[in-house]
Coordinates of C-alpha atoms in Angstrom, one line a residue:
M281 CA 0.1 -0.2 -0.5
T282 CA 1.7 3.1 -0.8
A283 CA 0.8 6.4 0.4
N284 CA -2.4 8.7 -1.3
P285 CA -1.3 11.8 -2.4
T286 CA -4.0 13.4 -0.8
A287 CA -3.6 12.5 2.6
P288 CA -1.6 14.1 5.0
R289 CA 1.8 12.1 6.0
A290 CA 2.5 14.1 8.7
Y291 CA 0.5 14.9 11.8
L292 CA 1.9 17.4 14.6
F293 CA 0.7 17.2 18.1
V294 CA 0.8 20.6 19.8
P295 CA -0.8 21.0 23.3
A296 CA -3.9 23.0 24.0
D297 CA -2.5 24.6 27.0
R298 CA 0.2 25.6 25.3
P299 CA -1.4 28.4 23.2
E300 CA 2.2 30.2 22.6
R301 CA 3.4 26.8 20.8
Y302 CA 0.2 27.3 18.7
A303 CA 1.9 29.4 15.8
K304 CA 5.2 27.7 15.6
A305 CA 3.2 24.2 14.6
R306 CA 1.2 25.7 12.2
A307 CA 4.0 26.7 10.4
S308 CA 6.0 23.8 10.7
G309 CA 4.9 22.4 7.0
A310 CA 3.2 19.4 9.0
D311 CA 0.2 18.2 6.9
V312 CA -2.4 18.8 9.7
V313 CA -1.8 20.1 13.0
I314 CA -3.5 18.0 15.9
V315 CA -4.4 20.1 19.5
D316 CA -3.5 18.4 22.1
L317 CA -6.1 17.7 25.0
E318 CA -5.5 14.4 26.1
D319 CA -1.9 13.0 27.0
A320 CA -0.4 17.1 26.8
V321 CA -2.6 18.2 29.7
A322 CA -2.9 18.2 33.3
P323 CA -6.5 16.7 34.0
E324 CA -5.9 20.1 36.0
A325 CA -4.8 22.3 33.6
K326 CA -8.1 20.6 31.0
A327 CA -10.5 22.8 31.4
L328 CA -8.2 26.4 30.6
A329 CA -6.7 24.2 28.2
R330 CA -10.7 24.2 25.9
E331 CA -10.8 27.9 26.5
A332 CA -7.9 28.4 25.1
L333 CA -8.7 26.5 21.7
A334 CA -11.4 28.0 21.9
A335 CA -9.8 31.6 21.2
L336 CA -7.9 29.7 18.6
L337 CA -10.7 28.7 16.4
E338 CA -12.3 31.5 16.5
E339 CA -9.3 33.3 14.9
A340 CA -7.0 29.9 12.9
A341 CA -7.8 28.1 9.8
P342 CA -9.5 24.6 10.8
L343 CA -7.4 22.6 12.9
A344 CA -8.0 18.8 14.0
V345 CA -8.4 18.0 17.7
R346 CA -7.2 15.4 20.2
I347 CA -9.8 15.0 22.6
N348 CA -10.3 13.4 26.2
A349 CA -11.7 9.3 25.8
A350 CA -15.0 8.3 26.1
G351 CA -16.0 7.8 29.7
T352 CA -13.8 11.0 31.2
P353 CA -14.7 14.0 33.4
W354 CA -14.3 15.5 29.7
F355 CA -15.6 13.6 27.2
E356 CA -18.7 15.9 27.1
D357 CA -17.2 19.3 26.9
D358 CA -14.6 18.3 24.4
L359 CA -17.4 16.8 22.1
E360 CA -18.9 20.6 22.9
L361 CA -16.1 22.3 21.4
C362 CA -15.7 20.2 18.3
R363 CA -18.4 21.0 17.1
H364 CA -17.2 24.8 16.5
P365 CA -16.5 25.1 12.3
G366 CA -13.4 25.4 13.4
V367 CA -12.4 21.9 13.8
A368 CA -11.7 20.0 10.6
A369 CA -11.4 16.6 12.2
V370 CA -12.1 14.7 15.4
M371 CA -9.1 12.3 17.0
L372 CA -10.4 9.6 19.7
P373 CA -7.8 7.9 21.7
K374 CA -8.6 4.2 23.6
A375 CA -11.0 3.7 20.8
E376 CA -13.0 0.6 21.8
G377 CA -16.0 -0.9 20.1
I378 CA -18.0 1.5 18.0
D379 CA -19.8 2.9 20.3
A380 CA -17.5 5.8 21.5
V381 CA -16.4 6.5 18.1
C382 CA -20.5 6.9 16.3
T383 CA -20.8 9.2 19.8
V384 CA -18.1 11.7 18.3
V385 CA -19.4 11.5 14.8
E386 CA -23.2 12.3 15.4
A387 CA -21.6 14.9 17.9
T388 CA -19.3 16.7 16.1
Y389 CA -20.8 16.4 12.5
K390 CA -16.8 15.8 11.6
D391 CA -14.6 13.4 10.4
V392 CA -12.8 10.7 13.4
L393 CA -9.8 9.7 13.4
P394 CA -9.5 6.9 16.3
I395 CA -6.3 5.5 18.3
I396 CA -6.4 1.8 18.2
E397 CA -3.9 1.5 21.5
S398 CA -5.8 -1.5 23.4
A399 CA -5.8 -5.2 23.1
R400 CA -9.9 -4.3 22.8
G401 CA -9.5 -1.7 20.5
L402 CA -7.7 -4.4 18.2
Q403 CA -10.1 -6.5 18.8
D404 CA -12.8 -3.8 17.7
I405 CA -10.4 -2.8 15.1
H406 CA -12.5 -3.8 12.0
S407 CA -16.0 -3.1 13.0
I408 CA -14.1 0.6 13.9
A409 CA -12.7 1.1 10.3
R410 CA -15.8 0.9 9.0
V411 CA -18.1 3.2 11.0
P412 CA -19.1 6.2 8.4
G413 CA -17.3 9.6 9.3
V414 CA -13.7 7.6 10.3
I415 CA -11.1 8.7 7.5
R416 CA -8.1 7.2 8.7
L417 CA -7.0 5.0 11.8
A418 CA -3.9 6.2 13.8
F419 CA -1.6 3.5 16.2
G420 CA -0.8 3.9 19.5
S421 CA 2.1 2.2 20.2
V422 CA 3.3 3.1 23.2
D423 CA -0.2 2.6 24.8
L424 CA -0.6 -0.4 23.3
A425 CA 2.6 -2.0 24.7
L426 CA 1.8 -0.9 27.9
D427 CA -1.6 -2.6 27.6
L428 CA -0.5 -5.7 26.2
G429 CA 2.8 -5.6 28.7
I430 CA 5.2 -5.3 26.3
D431 CA 8.3 -4.0 26.3
C432 CA 9.9 -3.3 23.2
A433 CA 13.5 -4.1 23.0
P434 CA 15.8 -0.3 23.3
D435 CA 17.0 -0.6 19.8
G436 CA 14.0 0.5 18.4
A437 CA 13.1 -1.6 16.0
E438 CA 9.8 -2.6 18.5
T439 CA 9.1 -5.9 16.2
E440 CA 7.4 -6.4 19.1
L441 CA 4.2 -4.6 17.9
L442 CA 4.6 -5.6 14.2
A443 CA 1.8 -8.2 14.5
F444 CA -0.3 -5.3 15.9
R445 CA 1.3 -3.0 13.2
S446 CA 0.3 -5.5 10.3
Q447 CA -3.5 -5.8 11.9
M448 CA -4.1 -1.4 11.6
V449 CA -3.2 -2.0 7.5
L450 CA -5.4 -5.1 6.8
A451 CA -8.3 -3.4 8.3
S452 CA -7.5 0.1 6.6
R453 CA -7.4 -1.9 3.6
L454 CA -10.6 -4.0 3.9
A455 CA -13.1 -0.7 4.8
G456 CA -11.4 1.7 2.4
L457 CA -9.6 3.9 4.5
A458 CA -6.7 6.1 3.7
A459 CA -3.0 3.7 4.8
P460 CA -3.3 4.1 8.9
V461 CA -1.0 6.4 10.5
D462 CA 1.7 5.4 12.6
G463 CA 2.1 6.3 16.4
V464 CA 5.1 8.6 17.9
S465 CA 8.3 8.4 17.7
T466 CA 9.6 10.1 21.6
A467 CA 13.5 10.5 20.8
I468 CA 12.6 13.1 19.2
D469 CA 16.6 14.3 18.9
D470 CA 17.3 11.5 17.0
L471 CA 16.6 12.0 13.6
H472 CA 18.1 9.1 12.5
R473 CA 15.9 6.9 14.6
L474 CA 13.2 9.0 13.6
Q475 CA 13.7 8.2 10.0
A476 CA 14.2 4.2 11.0
D477 CA 11.0 4.0 12.2
T478 CA 9.3 5.9 9.4
E479 CA 11.1 3.7 6.8
R480 CA 9.0 0.4 8.6
A481 CA 6.1 2.1 8.4
L482 CA 6.2 3.0 4.6
R483 CA 6.9 -1.0 4.2
L484 CA 3.9 -2.0 6.6
G485 CA 1.8 -0.3 4.2
F486 CA 1.3 3.1 6.9
G487 CA 0.8 6.4 5.0
A488 CA 1.5 9.0 7.6
K489 CA 2.7 9.2 11.8
L490 CA 2.1 11.2 14.2
C491 CA 4.9 13.5 15.0
I492 CA 5.2 15.6 18.8
H493 CA 7.7 17.8 17.3
P494 CA 8.2 20.3 14.4
K495 CA 11.6 19.2 14.0
Q496 CA 10.2 15.8 13.2
V497 CA 7.5 16.8 9.8
V498 CA 10.0 17.3 7.2
A499 CA 11.8 14.7 8.2
V500 CA 8.7 11.7 8.3
Q501 CA 7.1 13.8 4.7
T502 CA 10.4 12.8 2.9
V503 CA 10.1 9.5 3.7
F504 CA 6.5 9.2 2.8
T505 CA 7.9 11.2 -0.4
P506 CA 8.8 9.0 -3.4
T507 CA 12.4 10.0 -4.3
P508 CA 13.7 10.6 -8.0
E509 CA 15.0 7.3 -8.3
R510 CA 11.7 5.6 -7.2
L511 CA 9.8 7.7 -9.8
D512 CA 12.2 7.1 -12.4
W513 CA 12.2 3.1 -12.0
A514 CA 7.9 3.6 -11.5
R515 CA 7.9 5.9 -15.4
R516 CA 10.2 2.9 -17.0
V517 CA 7.8 0.3 -15.7
C518 CA 4.9 1.8 -16.8
E519 CA 6.0 2.4 -20.6
A520 CA 7.9 -0.6 -20.6
F521 CA 4.4 -2.0 -19.4
E522 CA 3.1 -0.1 -22.3
S523 CA 4.9 -0.3 -24.8
A524 CA 5.2 -4.9 -24.6
N525 CA 0.8 -4.1 -25.1
G526 CA 0.2 -4.9 -21.8
G527 CA 2.2 -8.5 -21.8
A528 CA 5.1 -9.2 -19.4
V529 CA 8.6 -7.6 -20.0
A530 CA 11.3 -7.5 -18.0
V531 CA 13.2 -3.6 -16.8
D532 CA 16.2 -3.8 -14.7
G533 CA 16.1 -7.7 -15.0
Q534 CA 13.5 -8.1 -12.9
M535 CA 10.6 -9.4 -14.5
V536 CA 7.4 -6.7 -14.3
D537 CA 4.0 -8.0 -14.5
L538 CA 0.8 -6.4 -14.0
P539 CA 0.6 -6.5 -9.7
V540 CA 4.5 -4.6 -11.0
V541 CA 2.5 -2.0 -13.0
Q542 CA -0.3 -1.4 -10.2
R543 CA 2.8 -0.9 -7.6
A544 CA 4.5 1.5 -10.5
R545 CA 1.3 3.2 -10.4
A546 CA 0.4 3.6 -7.3
V547 CA 3.9 4.7 -7.0
I548 CA 3.3 7.9 -9.2
R549 CA 0.0 8.7 -7.9
S550 CA 1.7 9.1 -4.4
A551 CA 3.9 12.3 -6.3
G552 CA 0.6 13.8 -6.5
L553 CA 1.7 12.6 -10.5
E554 CA -0.8 11.0 -13.4
A555 CA 0.1 7.3 -13.8

């Protein structure tokens, strides 16, 4: 699965209770800025954070908002705020079953991105993905590992979560959604680790990644953008296939048939070009 050119590739969180950071987040070049009312905000600061966000929505272009999970004391107030026309999409954490997802859709009339970050969320992932109004799934890797008691190796490869990432990709494909959004890389200053994490996500079929600092945005977008060499390969594959009138042909010593051509066309489309 190759990234859809119409789908965002880098989602950047900014704490809702830090309004002085809003402008920097918007200037980062992120495809989507997500104002975070959940993990980034302490319980005692939730109300003030919501007020700060409400003020921003009166003067800024539409933003996405990560609300607090269903069942928390802040859920209903968050939903009320997300009815504002300045909210473009709602990110729902700890999505488990379809009830909370449907509630968000019905209460806000906004696109919803559920975060799958628990065992129950994984169990219900296929029904969640099919709720009308859900546009994309996001992977809550840190919380999922905690919920399942998984202690990922310190090398950052997270092979322990491979099976669950693949479930995200499968559920998204079966529901006709854009390729899912991979979880955060917590090592903010380790750009080599970030690149490796993002390249792994791309290979597994993800189409985007969550970012927690503006410095991560460009690196993520670069990985999800085909290189000139990859585009050149894709064009040569398509040209060779057309010259062979749809028959099998060889490019760079490798056999090219229809599945390879379809991948090449997807690469071209992911660069925003006509395939």
